[in-house]
């Protein structure tokens, strides 16, 4: 069934709305069967006043989780990993329950507590306490294991960054290489993603980039420039840097079947309920839009940056959007409108 014609004017309207709601800048790129549409409004740098553009790189937060899932699904294709094997088979003694499988981890059904709940209970102090810190994967997992599990293994969906820290540990153990190397060799270089980097623990974003501005918990308090950070609290759960163009290239390649076998892509799309009008597969979200169209991708929230990166089922239409603020639920919710404009067109409610 053909998609409705995209509503590019509607894209601009959504971005102008999120600026009014507190984002210094916002941008979006829509790739539609070879045609490209852009929208960008506001500023990338509040000190210089430079305007934001789709050539700006930014931190993609949990859209990183798709990268980690793709590497593990490729390892499954290479028979180096079984999705239904216990994590402890590959990382002996890591987890307190041998019943937790790789699939449970990639679908947020492991029950592992999300250590960021405590870490970022107070937004700015929590961020300032970790922005230059370098954690080991094991330190992050230990933080999680100090709290009760949220469900039995294979139980209900319960989002947890810990799961994709474990995914990073699996990648490094099964390949003998750093996550950075595996992202580069398996995804970034083959797709020629020139704006995409995994530089942990370096704090700078290379080249032209949008600065990120964290909204404090206290209403009316000044935005905090959160651009430079190690993102060591997230790593394989959220530390990739990219651009709207590269994210569209990546999602189109994934959903077009160019990164894994059909069998693994099907495994990635075995859905469990994960909230209103959305499900979670393996490192991948599915959202049902108002016009009945479903889109596939991930959202991201890292200090100073909200990202939406979604595509149609066949990957031939993709939308990546960025607002350079975070801890602002109004902005995060409004950005959903970019998906409605891109995939439902003018009929979007
Ligand atoms: C589920 C999400 C939205 S949150 C999750 C992950 N980001 C985090 O877990 C960091 C949350 C704290 C970030 C901070 N918020 C606070 O400190 C609040 N006290 C802010 O907004 O900058 C990511 O990215 N995911 C998004 C996803 O997967 O869509």
mmCIF file of C-alpha atoms and ligand atoms in Angstrom:
data_model
loop_
_atom_site.group_PDB
_atom_site.id
_atom_site.type_symbol
_atom_site.label_atom_id
_atom_site.label_comp_id
_atom_site.label_asym_id
_atom_site.label_seq_id
_atom_site.Cartn_x
_atom_site.Cartn_y
_atom_site.Cartn_z
ATOM 1 C CA UNK A 1 0.000 0.000 0.000
ATOM 2 C CA UNK A 2 1.575 3.299 -1.159
ATOM 3 C CA UNK A 3 2.444 5.806 1.546
ATOM 4 C CA UNK A 4 0.623 9.156 1.621
ATOM 5 C CA UNK A 5 2.568 12.054 0.079
ATOM 6 C CA UNK A 6 4.827 13.589 2.767
ATOM 7 C CA UNK A 7 3.767 16.929 4.225
ATOM 8 C CA UNK A 8 7.023 18.942 4.221
ATOM 9 C CA UNK A 9 5.236 22.120 5.291
ATOM 10 C CA UNK A 10 3.952 20.166 8.274
ATOM 11 C CA UNK A 11 7.535 19.209 9.134
ATOM 12 C CA UNK A 12 8.483 22.895 9.339
ATOM 13 C CA UNK A 13 5.456 23.572 11.542
ATOM 14 C CA UNK A 14 6.457 20.853 14.016
ATOM 15 C CA UNK A 15 10.035 22.157 14.208
ATOM 16 C CA UNK A 16 8.862 25.729 14.783
ATOM 17 C CA UNK A 17 6.572 24.438 17.533
ATOM 18 C CA UNK A 18 9.394 22.671 19.382
ATOM 19 C CA UNK A 19 11.454 25.849 19.214
ATOM 20 C CA UNK A 20 8.641 27.719 20.919
ATOM 21 C CA UNK A 21 8.518 24.907 23.487
ATOM 22 C CA UNK A 22 12.157 25.389 24.454
ATOM 23 C CA UNK A 23 14.489 23.834 21.883
ATOM 24 C CA UNK A 24 17.123 26.337 20.632
ATOM 25 C CA UNK A 25 17.089 24.534 17.289
ATOM 26 C CA UNK A 26 15.493 21.626 15.454
ATOM 27 C CA UNK A 27 15.982 19.943 12.118
ATOM 28 C CA UNK A 28 14.745 17.043 10.024
ATOM 29 C CA UNK A 29 15.696 15.246 6.830
ATOM 30 C CA UNK A 30 13.243 13.135 4.861
ATOM 31 C CA UNK A 31 14.512 10.681 2.231
ATOM 32 C CA UNK A 32 11.648 9.450 0.073
ATOM 33 C CA UNK A 33 12.447 6.992 -2.734
ATOM 34 C CA UNK A 34 15.470 9.072 -3.717
ATOM 35 C CA UNK A 35 13.907 12.488 -3.161
ATOM 36 C CA UNK A 36 15.322 14.499 -0.261
ATOM 37 C CA UNK A 37 13.482 17.103 1.817
ATOM 38 C CA UNK A 38 15.009 19.221 4.576
ATOM 39 C CA UNK A 39 13.711 21.407 7.352
ATOM 40 C CA UNK A 40 15.711 23.308 9.962
ATOM 41 C CA UNK A 41 14.949 26.191 12.267
ATOM 42 C CA UNK A 42 16.743 27.916 15.156
ATOM 43 C CA UNK A 43 20.292 27.753 16.312
ATOM 44 C CA UNK A 44 23.062 25.196 16.688
ATOM 45 C CA UNK A 45 25.180 27.369 19.000
ATOM 46 C CA UNK A 46 23.675 29.862 21.460
ATOM 47 C CA UNK A 47 27.031 31.614 22.013
ATOM 48 C CA UNK A 48 27.675 32.417 18.353
ATOM 49 C CA UNK A 49 24.058 32.345 17.191
ATOM 50 C CA UNK A 50 24.963 30.052 14.297
ATOM 51 C CA UNK A 51 21.854 28.578 12.712
ATOM 52 C CA UNK A 52 21.284 24.821 12.797
ATOM 53 C CA UNK A 53 21.419 22.805 9.587
ATOM 54 C CA UNK A 54 21.135 19.209 8.478
ATOM 55 C CA UNK A 55 24.905 19.139 7.947
ATOM 56 C CA UNK A 56 25.332 19.388 11.722
ATOM 57 C CA UNK A 57 26.360 16.237 13.567
ATOM 58 C CA UNK A 58 24.805 15.399 16.937
ATOM 59 C CA UNK A 59 24.570 12.780 19.688
ATOM 60 C CA UNK A 60 21.921 10.176 18.784
ATOM 61 C CA UNK A 61 21.438 8.652 22.250
ATOM 62 C CA UNK A 62 19.550 5.363 22.193
ATOM 63 C CA UNK A 63 19.343 5.210 18.416
ATOM 64 C CA UNK A 64 22.767 3.665 19.176
ATOM 65 C CA UNK A 65 20.864 0.593 20.370
ATOM 66 C CA UNK A 66 20.049 -0.292 16.742
ATOM 67 C CA UNK A 67 23.777 -0.294 15.931
ATOM 68 C CA UNK A 68 24.485 -2.706 18.795
ATOM 69 C CA UNK A 69 21.566 -4.961 17.834
ATOM 70 C CA UNK A 70 22.701 -5.072 14.174
ATOM 71 C CA UNK A 71 26.210 -6.211 15.165
ATOM 72 C CA UNK A 72 24.806 -8.994 17.366
ATOM 73 C CA UNK A 73 22.360 -10.102 14.659
ATOM 74 C CA UNK A 74 25.248 -10.265 12.186
ATOM 75 C CA UNK A 75 27.102 -12.439 14.720
ATOM 76 C CA UNK A 76 24.000 -14.656 14.840
ATOM 77 C CA UNK A 77 24.146 -14.885 11.032
ATOM 78 C CA UNK A 78 27.795 -15.921 11.414
ATOM 79 C CA UNK A 79 26.784 -18.638 13.905
ATOM 80 C CA UNK A 80 28.898 -16.986 16.635
ATOM 81 C CA UNK A 81 25.859 -16.281 18.786
ATOM 82 C CA UNK A 82 22.484 -17.847 19.521
ATOM 83 C CA UNK A 83 19.734 -15.390 20.411
ATOM 84 C CA UNK A 84 18.078 -17.867 22.779
ATOM 85 C CA UNK A 85 21.298 -18.812 24.552
ATOM 86 C CA UNK A 86 21.878 -17.536 28.100
ATOM 87 C CA UNK A 87 24.058 -14.398 28.268
ATOM 88 C CA UNK A 88 26.129 -16.269 30.864
ATOM 89 C CA UNK A 89 27.165 -18.822 28.237
ATOM 90 C CA UNK A 90 29.216 -16.075 26.560
ATOM 91 C CA UNK A 91 29.956 -13.994 29.675
ATOM 92 C CA UNK A 92 30.234 -16.598 32.471
ATOM 93 C CA UNK A 93 29.060 -15.322 35.830
ATOM 94 C CA UNK A 94 28.094 -11.859 34.602
ATOM 95 C CA UNK A 95 24.394 -12.080 35.415
ATOM 96 C CA UNK A 96 22.830 -13.606 38.536
ATOM 97 C CA UNK A 97 20.329 -15.653 36.518
ATOM 98 C CA UNK A 98 21.314 -18.148 33.822
ATOM 99 C CA UNK A 99 17.805 -17.888 32.387
ATOM 100 C CA UNK A 100 18.446 -14.393 30.986
ATOM 101 C CA UNK A 101 19.036 -14.843 27.253
ATOM 102 C CA UNK A 102 20.492 -12.582 24.560
ATOM 103 C CA UNK A 103 16.979 -12.129 23.173
ATOM 104 C CA UNK A 104 15.670 -11.019 26.589
ATOM 105 C CA UNK A 105 18.440 -8.406 26.740
ATOM 106 C CA UNK A 106 17.812 -7.039 23.227
ATOM 107 C CA UNK A 107 14.049 -6.804 23.809
ATOM 108 C CA UNK A 108 14.223 -5.193 27.291
ATOM 109 C CA UNK A 109 12.711 -8.304 28.899
ATOM 110 C CA UNK A 110 15.712 -9.312 31.023
ATOM 111 C CA UNK A 111 14.440 -7.645 34.196
ATOM 112 C CA UNK A 112 17.807 -5.902 34.641
ATOM 113 C CA UNK A 113 17.252 -2.613 36.493
ATOM 114 C CA UNK A 114 18.132 0.618 34.643
ATOM 115 C CA UNK A 115 20.941 2.276 36.645
ATOM 116 C CA UNK A 116 20.210 5.643 34.972
ATOM 117 C CA UNK A 117 17.062 5.936 37.102
ATOM 118 C CA UNK A 118 19.217 6.767 40.122
ATOM 119 C CA UNK A 119 22.059 8.317 38.106
ATOM 120 C CA UNK A 120 19.803 10.995 36.582
ATOM 121 C CA UNK A 121 17.142 11.324 39.278
ATOM 122 C CA UNK A 122 18.331 14.940 39.545
ATOM 123 C CA UNK A 123 18.938 16.003 35.964
ATOM 124 C CA UNK A 124 21.722 18.600 36.050
ATOM 125 C CA UNK A 125 23.629 17.375 39.147
ATOM 126 C CA UNK A 126 23.350 13.825 37.808
ATOM 127 C CA UNK A 127 24.727 14.887 34.443
ATOM 128 C CA UNK A 128 27.514 17.042 35.904
ATOM 129 C CA UNK A 129 28.562 14.123 38.145
ATOM 130 C CA UNK A 130 29.191 11.828 35.159
ATOM 131 C CA UNK A 131 29.886 14.080 32.151
ATOM 132 C CA UNK A 132 33.658 13.547 32.246
ATOM 133 C CA UNK A 133 33.588 10.140 33.962
ATOM 134 C CA UNK A 134 34.762 6.965 32.271
ATOM 135 C CA UNK A 135 32.974 3.809 33.398
ATOM 136 C CA UNK A 136 33.753 0.200 32.579
ATOM 137 C CA UNK A 137 30.847 -1.873 31.303
ATOM 138 C CA UNK A 138 31.133 -3.984 34.420
ATOM 139 C CA UNK A 139 30.806 -0.945 36.723
ATOM 140 C CA UNK A 140 27.549 -0.041 34.970
ATOM 141 C CA UNK A 141 26.223 -3.602 35.233
ATOM 142 C CA UNK A 142 27.196 -3.707 38.922
ATOM 143 C CA UNK A 143 25.144 -0.535 39.501
ATOM 144 C CA UNK A 144 22.162 -2.294 37.936
ATOM 145 C CA UNK A 145 22.635 -5.515 39.903
ATOM 146 C CA UNK A 146 22.630 -3.555 43.159
ATOM 147 C CA UNK A 147 18.882 -3.074 42.610
ATOM 148 C CA UNK A 148 16.076 -5.661 42.373
ATOM 149 C CA UNK A 149 15.158 -6.998 38.949
ATOM 150 C CA UNK A 150 12.014 -5.585 37.381
ATOM 151 C CA UNK A 151 10.657 -8.859 36.029
ATOM 152 C CA UNK A 152 11.475 -12.530 35.693
ATOM 153 C CA UNK A 153 13.607 -13.352 32.604
ATOM 154 C CA UNK A 154 11.398 -13.195 29.511
ATOM 155 C CA UNK A 155 8.682 -11.288 31.391
ATOM 156 C CA UNK A 156 7.128 -7.987 30.428
ATOM 157 C CA UNK A 157 8.992 -5.253 28.534
ATOM 158 C CA UNK A 158 10.787 -2.893 30.874
ATOM 159 C CA UNK A 159 13.175 -0.462 29.178
ATOM 160 C CA UNK A 160 16.686 -0.561 30.615
ATOM 161 C CA UNK A 161 19.967 0.883 29.336
ATOM 162 C CA UNK A 162 21.687 -1.935 31.215
ATOM 163 C CA UNK A 163 20.521 -4.344 28.509
ATOM 164 C CA UNK A 164 22.535 -2.568 25.826
ATOM 165 C CA UNK A 165 25.567 -2.274 28.061
ATOM 166 C CA UNK A 166 25.400 -6.079 28.237
ATOM 167 C CA UNK A 167 25.014 -6.034 24.429
ATOM 168 C CA UNK A 168 28.309 -4.113 24.200
ATOM 169 C CA UNK A 169 30.009 -6.654 26.448
ATOM 170 C CA UNK A 170 28.717 -9.472 24.213
ATOM 171 C CA UNK A 171 30.042 -7.714 21.095
ATOM 172 C CA UNK A 172 33.510 -7.292 22.608
ATOM 173 C CA UNK A 173 33.658 -10.836 23.986
ATOM 174 C CA UNK A 174 32.412 -12.539 20.800
ATOM 175 C CA UNK A 175 34.566 -10.518 18.377
ATOM 176 C CA UNK A 176 37.649 -9.785 20.492
ATOM 177 C CA UNK A 177 37.344 -6.190 19.282
ATOM 178 C CA UNK A 178 36.116 -2.930 20.777
ATOM 179 C CA UNK A 179 32.557 -1.886 19.960
ATOM 180 C CA UNK A 180 34.023 1.089 18.058
ATOM 181 C CA UNK A 181 35.826 -1.317 15.677
ATOM 182 C CA UNK A 182 32.755 -3.443 15.091
ATOM 183 C CA UNK A 183 30.470 -0.454 14.365
ATOM 184 C CA UNK A 184 33.112 0.884 11.943
ATOM 185 C CA UNK A 185 33.825 -2.395 10.106
ATOM 186 C CA UNK A 186 30.267 -3.693 9.947
ATOM 187 C CA UNK A 187 28.133 -0.549 9.546
ATOM 188 C CA UNK A 188 29.927 2.820 9.254
ATOM 189 C CA UNK A 189 32.481 1.971 6.545
ATOM 190 C CA UNK A 190 30.308 -0.316 4.379
ATOM 191 C CA UNK A 191 27.531 2.328 4.305
ATOM 192 C CA UNK A 192 30.017 5.225 4.023
ATOM 193 C CA UNK A 193 28.484 7.040 6.987
ATOM 194 C CA UNK A 194 30.864 10.014 6.927
ATOM 195 C CA UNK A 195 29.218 11.805 9.853
ATOM 196 C CA UNK A 196 28.948 8.768 12.132
ATOM 197 C CA UNK A 197 31.420 8.094 14.932
ATOM 198 C CA UNK A 198 31.827 6.124 18.126
ATOM 199 C CA UNK A 199 34.532 8.031 19.981
ATOM 200 C CA UNK A 200 33.938 7.078 23.646
ATOM 201 C CA UNK A 201 35.497 8.252 25.927
ATOM 202 C CA UNK A 202 36.447 11.376 23.929
ATOM 203 C CA UNK A 203 34.135 14.257 24.859
ATOM 204 C CA UNK A 204 34.204 16.319 21.666
ATOM 205 C CA UNK A 205 31.996 16.016 18.596
ATOM 206 C CA UNK A 206 34.259 16.233 15.514
ATOM 207 C CA UNK A 207 33.572 18.738 12.757
ATOM 208 C CA UNK A 208 30.462 20.846 12.342
ATOM 209 C CA UNK A 209 27.910 19.949 14.973
ATOM 210 C CA UNK A 210 24.875 21.191 16.860
ATOM 211 C CA UNK A 211 25.550 22.021 20.492
ATOM 212 C CA UNK A 212 23.182 20.361 22.972
ATOM 213 C CA UNK A 213 21.329 22.195 25.722
ATOM 214 C CA UNK A 214 19.995 20.346 28.750
ATOM 215 C CA UNK A 215 16.784 21.723 30.283
ATOM 216 C CA UNK A 216 17.104 21.861 34.097
ATOM 217 C CA UNK A 217 14.402 20.470 36.376
ATOM 218 C CA UNK A 218 13.723 23.954 37.803
ATOM 219 C CA UNK A 219 11.274 25.782 35.546
ATOM 220 C CA UNK A 220 12.785 28.907 34.034
ATOM 221 C CA UNK A 221 16.374 28.031 34.977
ATOM 222 C CA UNK A 222 18.988 28.593 32.269
ATOM 223 C CA UNK A 223 19.733 25.828 29.749
ATOM 224 C CA UNK A 224 22.986 23.934 30.414
ATOM 225 C CA UNK A 225 25.387 23.421 27.500
ATOM 226 C CA UNK A 226 25.843 19.623 27.616
ATOM 227 C CA UNK A 227 27.640 19.181 24.291
ATOM 228 C CA UNK A 228 30.943 17.866 25.614
ATOM 229 C CA UNK A 229 30.616 14.648 27.590
ATOM 230 C CA UNK A 230 32.100 11.149 27.478
ATOM 231 C CA UNK A 231 28.624 9.521 27.363
ATOM 232 C CA UNK A 232 30.402 6.766 29.280
ATOM 233 C CA UNK A 233 27.204 6.219 31.250
ATOM 234 C CA UNK A 234 25.715 4.794 28.042
ATOM 235 C CA UNK A 235 28.472 3.633 25.597
ATOM 236 C CA UNK A 236 26.919 0.834 23.443
ATOM 237 C CA UNK A 237 23.499 1.956 24.746
ATOM 238 C CA UNK A 238 23.796 5.563 23.600
ATOM 239 C CA UNK A 239 27.160 7.083 22.634
ATOM 240 C CA UNK A 240 27.088 7.191 18.810
ATOM 241 C CA UNK A 241 27.391 10.554 17.001
ATOM 242 C CA UNK A 242 25.718 10.866 13.603
ATOM 243 C CA UNK A 243 23.689 13.096 11.256
ATOM 244 C CA UNK A 244 20.180 13.054 9.784
ATOM 245 C CA UNK A 245 21.571 11.948 6.420
ATOM 246 C CA UNK A 246 23.556 9.051 7.889
ATOM 247 C CA UNK A 247 20.687 7.870 10.085
ATOM 248 C CA UNK A 248 18.398 7.712 7.051
ATOM 249 C CA UNK A 249 21.061 5.807 5.096
ATOM 250 C CA UNK A 250 21.508 3.398 8.011
ATOM 251 C CA UNK A 251 17.785 2.711 8.550
ATOM 252 C CA UNK A 252 17.126 2.338 4.831
ATOM 253 C CA UNK A 253 19.981 -0.186 4.559
ATOM 254 C CA UNK A 254 18.780 -2.109 7.617
ATOM 255 C CA UNK A 255 15.120 -2.315 6.569
ATOM 256 C CA UNK A 256 16.119 -2.878 2.971
ATOM 257 C CA UNK A 257 17.838 -6.081 4.096
ATOM 258 C CA UNK A 258 21.389 -4.905 3.368
ATOM 259 C CA UNK A 259 22.844 -5.327 6.892
ATOM 260 C CA UNK A 260 21.573 -8.748 8.047
ATOM 261 C CA UNK A 261 19.918 -11.829 6.577
ATOM 262 C CA UNK A 262 16.140 -11.823 6.111
ATOM 263 C CA UNK A 263 15.924 -14.360 8.928
ATOM 264 C CA UNK A 264 17.678 -12.068 11.428
ATOM 265 C CA UNK A 265 15.711 -9.030 10.275
ATOM 266 C CA UNK A 266 12.575 -11.061 11.006
ATOM 267 C CA UNK A 267 13.954 -11.887 14.459
ATOM 268 C CA UNK A 268 14.568 -8.153 14.994
ATOM 269 C CA UNK A 269 10.885 -7.530 14.268
ATOM 270 C CA UNK A 270 9.315 -9.980 16.693
ATOM 271 C CA UNK A 271 7.348 -7.390 18.682
ATOM 272 C CA UNK A 272 6.319 -7.034 22.304
ATOM 273 C CA UNK A 273 4.055 -4.207 23.558
ATOM 274 C CA UNK A 274 6.107 -1.227 24.764
ATOM 275 C CA UNK A 275 3.603 1.604 25.262
ATOM 276 C CA UNK A 276 0.773 3.358 23.437
ATOM 277 C CA UNK A 277 0.829 2.587 19.716
ATOM 278 C CA UNK A 278 4.319 1.146 19.974
ATOM 279 C CA UNK A 279 6.126 -2.151 20.248
ATOM 280 C CA UNK A 280 9.758 -3.173 20.735
ATOM 281 C CA UNK A 281 11.622 -5.862 18.814
ATOM 282 C CA UNK A 282 15.370 -6.414 19.176
ATOM 283 C CA UNK A 283 16.902 -2.926 19.527
ATOM 284 C CA UNK A 284 14.137 -1.603 17.256
ATOM 285 C CA UNK A 285 10.863 0.251 17.933
ATOM 286 C CA UNK A 286 7.691 0.068 15.833
ATOM 287 C CA UNK A 287 5.230 2.937 16.044
ATOM 288 C CA UNK A 288 1.683 2.957 14.667
ATOM 289 C CA UNK A 289 0.797 6.411 13.317
ATOM 290 C CA UNK A 290 -2.594 8.099 13.119
ATOM 291 C CA UNK A 291 -3.059 7.178 9.441
ATOM 292 C CA UNK A 292 -2.520 3.450 10.046
ATOM 293 C CA UNK A 293 1.064 3.478 8.753
ATOM 294 C CA UNK A 294 3.672 1.733 10.930
ATOM 295 C CA UNK A 295 7.245 3.034 11.101
ATOM 296 C CA UNK A 296 10.417 1.351 12.338
ATOM 297 C CA UNK A 297 13.411 2.872 14.141
ATOM 298 C CA UNK A 298 14.325 4.323 17.497
ATOM 299 C CA UNK A 299 14.177 7.491 19.552
ATOM 300 C CA UNK A 300 17.080 8.926 21.488
ATOM 301 C CA UNK A 301 17.427 11.099 24.551
ATOM 302 C CA UNK A 302 20.919 12.072 25.649
ATOM 303 C CA UNK A 303 21.670 15.261 27.532
ATOM 304 C CA UNK A 304 20.961 18.119 25.132
ATOM 305 C CA UNK A 305 19.691 16.036 22.216
ATOM 306 C CA UNK A 306 16.342 14.433 21.243
ATOM 307 C CA UNK A 307 16.417 12.266 18.150
ATOM 308 C CA UNK A 308 13.740 10.489 16.126
ATOM 309 C CA UNK A 309 14.978 8.077 13.440
ATOM 310 C CA UNK A 310 12.287 6.002 11.693
ATOM 311 C CA UNK A 311 11.591 4.471 8.282
ATOM 312 C CA UNK A 312 8.836 2.682 6.366
ATOM 313 C CA UNK A 313 8.756 -1.106 6.417
ATOM 314 C CA UNK A 314 10.824 -1.362 3.215
ATOM 315 C CA UNK A 315 13.173 1.456 4.248
ATOM 316 C CA UNK A 316 12.422 3.477 1.108
ATOM 317 C CA UNK A 317 11.128 6.433 3.067
ATOM 318 C CA UNK A 318 13.075 7.522 6.166
ATOM 319 C CA UNK A 319 12.935 10.478 8.525
ATOM 320 C CA UNK A 320 15.568 11.623 10.997
ATOM 321 C CA UNK A 321 14.866 14.599 13.245
ATOM 322 C CA UNK A 322 16.793 16.347 16.034
ATOM 323 C CA UNK A 323 15.931 18.942 18.653
ATOM 324 C CA UNK A 324 18.974 20.232 20.555
ATOM 325 C CA UNK A 325 17.466 20.109 23.995
ATOM 326 C CA UNK A 326 16.349 17.316 26.344
ATOM 327 C CA UNK A 327 14.611 16.825 29.690
ATOM 328 C CA UNK A 328 11.678 18.615 28.075
ATOM 329 C CA UNK A 329 8.803 16.157 27.661
ATOM 330 C CA UNK A 330 6.739 18.662 25.676
ATOM 331 C CA UNK A 331 9.445 18.876 23.027
ATOM 332 C CA UNK A 332 9.929 15.084 22.970
ATOM 333 C CA UNK A 333 6.207 14.520 22.450
ATOM 334 C CA UNK A 334 5.859 17.264 19.851
ATOM 335 C CA UNK A 335 8.693 15.763 17.821
ATOM 336 C CA UNK A 336 6.433 12.757 17.209
ATOM 337 C CA UNK A 337 4.697 15.130 14.802
ATOM 338 C CA UNK A 338 7.671 14.838 12.428
ATOM 339 C CA UNK A 339 6.731 11.189 11.889
ATOM 340 C CA UNK A 340 3.093 12.089 11.257
ATOM 341 C CA UNK A 341 4.084 14.723 8.667
ATOM 342 C CA UNK A 342 6.654 12.481 7.019
ATOM 343 C CA UNK A 343 4.616 9.279 6.803
ATOM 344 C CA UNK A 344 0.948 10.343 7.045
ATOM 345 C CA UNK A 345 1.204 13.584 5.119
ATOM 346 C CA UNK A 346 -1.543 16.172 5.323
ATOM 347 C CA UNK A 347 -4.087 13.670 6.611
ATOM 348 C CA UNK A 348 -2.149 13.534 9.927
ATOM 349 C CA UNK A 349 -4.507 14.395 12.833
HETATM 350 C C1 LIG B 1 13.271 5.981 26.444
HETATM 351 C C2 LIG B 1 14.148 7.190 26.153
HETATM 352 C C3 LIG B 1 13.316 8.440 25.872
HETATM 353 S S1 LIG B 1 15.244 7.418 27.557
HETATM 354 C C4 LIG B 1 16.420 6.276 26.978
HETATM 355 C C5 LIG B 1 17.853 6.724 26.824
HETATM 356 N N1 LIG B 1 18.282 7.856 27.539
HETATM 357 C C6 LIG B 1 18.485 7.768 28.879
HETATM 358 O O1 LIG B 1 18.235 6.781 29.518
HETATM 359 C C7 LIG B 1 18.962 9.036 29.545
HETATM 360 C C8 LIG B 1 17.804 9.598 30.323
HETATM 361 C C9 LIG B 1 18.215 10.799 31.107
HETATM 362 C C10 LIG B 1 18.509 11.938 30.194
HETATM 363 C C11 LIG B 1 18.047 13.272 30.781
HETATM 364 N N2 LIG B 1 16.869 13.195 31.620
HETATM 365 C C12 LIG B 1 16.958 13.319 32.969
HETATM 366 O O2 LIG B 1 18.007 13.473 33.549
HETATM 367 C C13 LIG B 1 15.671 13.248 33.727
HETATM 368 N N3 LIG B 1 15.878 13.393 35.154
HETATM 369 C C14 LIG B 1 17.726 14.156 29.593
HETATM 370 O O3 LIG B 1 16.534 14.266 29.238
HETATM 371 O O4 LIG B 1 18.677 14.684 29.014
HETATM 372 C C15 LIG B 1 17.521 6.957 25.411
HETATM 373 O O5 LIG B 1 18.037 7.571 24.576
HETATM 374 N N4 LIG B 1 16.292 6.372 25.525
HETATM 375 C C16 LIG B 1 15.120 6.953 24.986
HETATM 376 C C17 LIG B 1 14.517 6.027 23.930
HETATM 377 O O6 LIG B 1 14.965 4.878 23.859
HETATM 378 O O7 LIG B 1 13.604 6.509 23.244
#
